[in-house]
Short mmCIF file of C-alpha atoms and ligand atoms in Angstrom, two decimals:
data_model
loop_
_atom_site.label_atom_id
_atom_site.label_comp_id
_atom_site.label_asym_id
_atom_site.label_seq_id
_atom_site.Cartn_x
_atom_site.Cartn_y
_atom_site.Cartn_z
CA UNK A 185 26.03 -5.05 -0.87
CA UNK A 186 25.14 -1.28 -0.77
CA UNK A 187 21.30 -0.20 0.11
CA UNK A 188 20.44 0.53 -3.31
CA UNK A 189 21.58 -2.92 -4.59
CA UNK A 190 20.11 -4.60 -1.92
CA UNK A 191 16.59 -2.54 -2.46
CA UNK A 192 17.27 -3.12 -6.52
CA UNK A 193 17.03 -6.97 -5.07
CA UNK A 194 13.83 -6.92 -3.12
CA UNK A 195 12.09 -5.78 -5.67
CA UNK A 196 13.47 -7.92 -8.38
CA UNK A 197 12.55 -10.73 -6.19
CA UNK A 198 8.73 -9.57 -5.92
CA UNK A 199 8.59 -9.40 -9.54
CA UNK A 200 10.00 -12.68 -10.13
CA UNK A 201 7.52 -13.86 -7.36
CA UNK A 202 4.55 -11.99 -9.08
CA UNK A 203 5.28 -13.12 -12.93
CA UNK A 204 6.14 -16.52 -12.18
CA UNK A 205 2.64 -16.45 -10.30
CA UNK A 206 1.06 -15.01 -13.18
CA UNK A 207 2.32 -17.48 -15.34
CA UNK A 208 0.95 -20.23 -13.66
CA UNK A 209 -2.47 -17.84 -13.63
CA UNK A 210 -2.42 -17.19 -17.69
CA UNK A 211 -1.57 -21.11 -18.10
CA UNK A 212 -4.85 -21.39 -16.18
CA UNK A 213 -2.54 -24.33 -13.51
CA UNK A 214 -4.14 -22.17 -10.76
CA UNK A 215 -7.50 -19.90 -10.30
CA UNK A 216 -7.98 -16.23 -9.55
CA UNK A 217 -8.75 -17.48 -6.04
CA UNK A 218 -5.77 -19.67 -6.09
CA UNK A 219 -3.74 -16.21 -6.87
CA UNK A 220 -4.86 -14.47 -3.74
CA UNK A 221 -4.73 -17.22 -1.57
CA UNK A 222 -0.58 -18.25 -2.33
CA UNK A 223 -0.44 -14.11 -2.27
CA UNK A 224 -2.00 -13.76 1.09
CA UNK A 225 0.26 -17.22 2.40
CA UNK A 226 3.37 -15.01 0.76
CA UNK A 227 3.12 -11.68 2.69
CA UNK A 228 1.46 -13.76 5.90
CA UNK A 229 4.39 -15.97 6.16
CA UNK A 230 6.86 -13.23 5.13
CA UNK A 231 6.00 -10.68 7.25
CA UNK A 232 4.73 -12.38 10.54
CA UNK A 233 8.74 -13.73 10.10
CA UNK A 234 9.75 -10.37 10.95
CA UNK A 235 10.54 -9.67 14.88
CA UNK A 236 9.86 -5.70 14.41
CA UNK A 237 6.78 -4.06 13.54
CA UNK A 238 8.03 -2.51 10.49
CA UNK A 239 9.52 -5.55 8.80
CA UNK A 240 5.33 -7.07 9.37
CA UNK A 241 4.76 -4.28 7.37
CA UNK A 242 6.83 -5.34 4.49
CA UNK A 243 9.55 -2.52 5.07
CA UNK A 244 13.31 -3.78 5.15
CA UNK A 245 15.23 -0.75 6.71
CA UNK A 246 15.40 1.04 10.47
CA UNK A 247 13.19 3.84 11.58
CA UNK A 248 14.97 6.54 9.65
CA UNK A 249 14.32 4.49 6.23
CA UNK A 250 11.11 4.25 6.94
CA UNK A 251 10.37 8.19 7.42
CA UNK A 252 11.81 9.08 5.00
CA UNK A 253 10.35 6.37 2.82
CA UNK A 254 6.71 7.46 3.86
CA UNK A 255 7.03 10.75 5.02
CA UNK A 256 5.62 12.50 1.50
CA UNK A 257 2.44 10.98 2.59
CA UNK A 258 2.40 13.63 5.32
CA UNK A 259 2.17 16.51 2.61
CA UNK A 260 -1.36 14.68 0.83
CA UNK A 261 -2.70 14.80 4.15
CA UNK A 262 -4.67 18.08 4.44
CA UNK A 263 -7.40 17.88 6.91
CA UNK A 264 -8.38 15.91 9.14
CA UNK A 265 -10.75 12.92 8.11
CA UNK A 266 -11.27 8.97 8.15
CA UNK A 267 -8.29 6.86 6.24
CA UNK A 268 -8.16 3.76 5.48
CA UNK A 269 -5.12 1.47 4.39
CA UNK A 270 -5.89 -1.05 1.91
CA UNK A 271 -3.51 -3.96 2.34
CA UNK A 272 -2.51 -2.75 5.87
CA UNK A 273 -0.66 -5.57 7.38
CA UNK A 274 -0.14 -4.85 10.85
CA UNK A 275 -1.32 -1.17 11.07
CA UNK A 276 2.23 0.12 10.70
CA UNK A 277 1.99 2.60 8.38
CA UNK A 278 -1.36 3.85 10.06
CA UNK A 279 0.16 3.75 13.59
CA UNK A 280 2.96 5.99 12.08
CA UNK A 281 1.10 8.15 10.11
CA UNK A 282 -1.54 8.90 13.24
CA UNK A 283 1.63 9.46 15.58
CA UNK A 284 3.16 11.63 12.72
CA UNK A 285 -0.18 13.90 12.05
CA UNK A 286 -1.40 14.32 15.84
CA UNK A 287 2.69 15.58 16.35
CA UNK A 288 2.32 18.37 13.41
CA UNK A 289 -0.98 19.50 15.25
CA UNK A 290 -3.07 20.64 12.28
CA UNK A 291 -5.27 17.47 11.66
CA UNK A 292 -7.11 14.64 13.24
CA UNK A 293 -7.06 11.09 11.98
CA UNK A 294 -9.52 8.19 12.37
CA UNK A 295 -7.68 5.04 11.38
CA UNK A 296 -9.05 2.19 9.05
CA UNK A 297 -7.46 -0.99 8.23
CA UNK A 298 -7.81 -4.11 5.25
CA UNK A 299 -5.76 -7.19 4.89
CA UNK A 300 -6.38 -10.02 2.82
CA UNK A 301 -4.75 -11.81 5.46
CA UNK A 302 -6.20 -12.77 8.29
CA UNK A 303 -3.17 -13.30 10.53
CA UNK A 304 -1.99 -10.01 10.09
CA UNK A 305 -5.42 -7.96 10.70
CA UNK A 306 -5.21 -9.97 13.77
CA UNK A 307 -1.62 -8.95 15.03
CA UNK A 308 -2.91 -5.55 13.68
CA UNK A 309 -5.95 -5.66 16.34
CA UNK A 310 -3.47 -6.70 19.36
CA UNK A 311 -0.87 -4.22 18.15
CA UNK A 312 -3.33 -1.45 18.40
CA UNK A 313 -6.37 -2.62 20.25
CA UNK A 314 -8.27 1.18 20.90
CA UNK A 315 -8.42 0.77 16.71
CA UNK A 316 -9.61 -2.93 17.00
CA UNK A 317 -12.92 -2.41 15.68
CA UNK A 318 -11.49 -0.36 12.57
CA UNK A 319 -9.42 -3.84 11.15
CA UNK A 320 -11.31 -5.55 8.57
CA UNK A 321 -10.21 -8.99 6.60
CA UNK A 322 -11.15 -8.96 3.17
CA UNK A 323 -10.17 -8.85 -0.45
CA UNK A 324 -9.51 -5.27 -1.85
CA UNK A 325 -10.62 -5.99 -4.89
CA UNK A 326 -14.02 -7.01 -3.59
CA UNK A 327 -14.72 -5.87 -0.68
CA UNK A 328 -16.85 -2.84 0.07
CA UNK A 329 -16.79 -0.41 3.01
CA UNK A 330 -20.34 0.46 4.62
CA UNK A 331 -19.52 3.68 4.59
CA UNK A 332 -16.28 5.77 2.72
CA UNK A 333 -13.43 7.53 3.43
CA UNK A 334 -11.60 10.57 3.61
CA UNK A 335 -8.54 9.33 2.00
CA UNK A 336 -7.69 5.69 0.86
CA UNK A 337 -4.34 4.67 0.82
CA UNK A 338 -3.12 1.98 -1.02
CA UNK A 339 0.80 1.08 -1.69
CA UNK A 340 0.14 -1.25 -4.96
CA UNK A 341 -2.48 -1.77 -7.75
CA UNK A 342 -0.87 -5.36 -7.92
CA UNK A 343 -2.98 -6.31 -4.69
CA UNK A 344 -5.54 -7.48 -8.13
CA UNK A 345 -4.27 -10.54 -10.53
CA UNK A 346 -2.53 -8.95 -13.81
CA UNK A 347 -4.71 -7.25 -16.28
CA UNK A 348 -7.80 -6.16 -13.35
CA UNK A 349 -5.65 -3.13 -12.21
CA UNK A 350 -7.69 -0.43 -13.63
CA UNK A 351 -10.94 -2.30 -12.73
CA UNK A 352 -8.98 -2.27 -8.58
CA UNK A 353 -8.64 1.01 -9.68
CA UNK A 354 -11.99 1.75 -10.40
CA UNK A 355 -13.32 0.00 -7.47
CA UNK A 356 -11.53 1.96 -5.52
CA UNK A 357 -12.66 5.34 -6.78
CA UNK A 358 -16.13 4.47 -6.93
CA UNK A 359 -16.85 2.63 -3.21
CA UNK A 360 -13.67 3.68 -0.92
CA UNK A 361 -13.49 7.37 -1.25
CA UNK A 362 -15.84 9.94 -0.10
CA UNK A 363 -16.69 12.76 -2.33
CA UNK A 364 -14.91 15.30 -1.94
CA UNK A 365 -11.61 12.58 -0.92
CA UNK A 366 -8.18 11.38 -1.86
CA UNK A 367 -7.08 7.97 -3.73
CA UNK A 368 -3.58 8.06 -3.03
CA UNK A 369 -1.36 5.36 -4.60
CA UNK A 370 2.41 4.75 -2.78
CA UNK A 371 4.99 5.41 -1.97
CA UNK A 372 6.07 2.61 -4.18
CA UNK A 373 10.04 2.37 -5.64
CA UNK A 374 10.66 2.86 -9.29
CA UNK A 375 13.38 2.82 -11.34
CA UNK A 376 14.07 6.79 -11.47
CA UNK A 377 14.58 6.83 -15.28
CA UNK A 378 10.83 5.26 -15.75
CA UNK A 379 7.43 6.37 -14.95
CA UNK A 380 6.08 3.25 -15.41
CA UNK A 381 2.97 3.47 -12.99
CA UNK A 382 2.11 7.21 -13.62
CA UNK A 383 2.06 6.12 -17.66
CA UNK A 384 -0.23 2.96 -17.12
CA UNK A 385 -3.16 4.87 -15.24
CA UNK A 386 -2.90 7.90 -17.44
CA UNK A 387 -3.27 5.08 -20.12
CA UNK A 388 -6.62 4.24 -18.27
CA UNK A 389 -7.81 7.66 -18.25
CA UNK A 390 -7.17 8.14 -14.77
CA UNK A 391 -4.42 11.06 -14.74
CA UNK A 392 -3.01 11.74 -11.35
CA UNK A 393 -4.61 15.26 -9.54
CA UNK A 394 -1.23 15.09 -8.31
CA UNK A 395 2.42 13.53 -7.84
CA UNK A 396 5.46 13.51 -5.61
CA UNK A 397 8.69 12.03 -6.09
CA UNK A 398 11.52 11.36 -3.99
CA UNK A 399 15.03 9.76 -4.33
CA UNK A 400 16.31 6.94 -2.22
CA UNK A 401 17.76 8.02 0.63
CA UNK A 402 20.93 6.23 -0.72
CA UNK A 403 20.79 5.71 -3.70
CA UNK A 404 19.68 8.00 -6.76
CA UNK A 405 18.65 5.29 -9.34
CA UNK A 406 15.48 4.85 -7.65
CA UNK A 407 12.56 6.87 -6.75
CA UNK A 408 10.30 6.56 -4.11
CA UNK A 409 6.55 7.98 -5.71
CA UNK A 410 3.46 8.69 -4.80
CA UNK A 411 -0.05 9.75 -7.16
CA UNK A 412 -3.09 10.72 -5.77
CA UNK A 413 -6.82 11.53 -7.02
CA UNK A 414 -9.14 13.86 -5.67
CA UNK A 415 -12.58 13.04 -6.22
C1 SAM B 739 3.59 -4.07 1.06
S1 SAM B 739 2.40 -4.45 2.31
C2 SAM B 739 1.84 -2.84 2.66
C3 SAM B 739 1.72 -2.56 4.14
C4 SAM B 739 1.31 -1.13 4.44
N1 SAM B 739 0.15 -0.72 3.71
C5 SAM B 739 2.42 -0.18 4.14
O1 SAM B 739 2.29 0.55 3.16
O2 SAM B 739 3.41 -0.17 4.86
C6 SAM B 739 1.13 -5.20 1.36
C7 SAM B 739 -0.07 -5.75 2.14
O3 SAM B 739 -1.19 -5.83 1.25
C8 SAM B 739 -1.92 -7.00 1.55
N2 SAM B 739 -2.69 -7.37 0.35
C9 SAM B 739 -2.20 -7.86 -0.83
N3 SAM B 739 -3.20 -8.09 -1.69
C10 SAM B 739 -4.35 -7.73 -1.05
C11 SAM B 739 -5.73 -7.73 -1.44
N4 SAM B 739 -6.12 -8.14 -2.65
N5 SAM B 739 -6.64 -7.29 -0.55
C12 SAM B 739 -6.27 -6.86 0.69
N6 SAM B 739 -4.97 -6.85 1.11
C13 SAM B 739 -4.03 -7.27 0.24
C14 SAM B 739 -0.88 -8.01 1.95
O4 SAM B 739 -1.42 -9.06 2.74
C15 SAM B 739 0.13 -7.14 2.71
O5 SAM B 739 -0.14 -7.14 4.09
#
């Protein structure tokens, strides 16, 4: 199986995960609650499987995937500042992006992290115990901060049950980021010929300050993407 047909496959299998959840949510055979709690058993179980840090993070591929899956974060970066990853799992992405930003030289980063689950904020405090007191549990879509951040990171709006995206959204916008900060959504994968994400929040009124959009590194169908808001 190539790495695009093998990528294609992941994520048909989270969205055969996530709508055959959903349907059990609209048939009203399990609660909101429910939702998070199988989601949070999903990506616990799932990732804490994984024997390298970047597969607890949810990433497949070696090293060089995941640069170059990531690395257009690196360019919505510019200053230095608090960030915060919502859904963090075990600090991956953070680790990588600190380690990546303190390399170029021109910024400093103060790291933040929330999980819904609880097993992975705690493999994300023994991971990367000087950041310990930075790893919160909680649900996104609830939880508040006490006090807001530079820029917010979050990889999915589906972290909130189908149909309370834009209010995620919204919550977001209104208690994560700092004035004067960046929302930035990704880098998810999309099929390249659709725009499906970028279409949905402009539906909500929330157009994108910005975009970036990147092929696979092998294979041209689909796009790795990334929006962002400046507040
Ligand atoms: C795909 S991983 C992303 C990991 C990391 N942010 C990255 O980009 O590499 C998704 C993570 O989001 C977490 N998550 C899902 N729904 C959430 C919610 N409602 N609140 C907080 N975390 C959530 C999952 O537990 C999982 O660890």
């Amino acid at each position: 199986m190539s790495t695009g047909e093998s990528v294609r496959k992941l994520i048909d299998k989270a969205h055969e995960f996530n709508e055959s959840l959903f349907k059990e949510l609209s048939e009203g055979k399990i609660s909101e609650d429910e939702w998070f709690e199988i989601n949070s058993q999903y990506f616990t179980e799932h990732y804490l499987a994984s024997d390298n840090p970047r597969g607890q993070s949810g990433h497949g591929g070696n090293e060089h995937g995941y640069f170059h899956s990531h690395q257009m974060l690196i360019d919505v970066i510019h200053k230095s500042g608090t960030i915060i990853d919502v859904g963090c799992a075990n600090g991956y992405l953070l680790e990588s992006l600190h380690r990546w930003v303190t390399a170029l030289g021109y910024y400093k980063l103060t790291c933040h992290g929330l999980d819904i689950s609880q097993g992975l904020i705690e493999l994300a405090k023994k991971r990367l115990p000087e950041w310990s007191n930075h790893f919160y549990t909680g649900n996104a879509v609830s939880w508040t901060p006490k006090e807001k951040f530079d820029f917010v990171c979050v990889k999915e709006l589906d972290y909130a049950v189908p149909g309370k995206q834009q209010m995620f959204l919204e919550h977001l916008l209104e208690h994560f980021v700092k004035p004067s900060g960046r929302l930035i959504l990704g880098p998810y994968s999309e099929e390249t010929s659709t725009s499906t994400r970028y279409g949905l929040v402009s539906s909500w009124g929330y157009k994108p300050t910005g975009c970036i959009e990147r092929s696979n590194h092998k294979h041209v169908d689909i796009s790795r993407r990334l929006l962002w808001w400046d507040t």
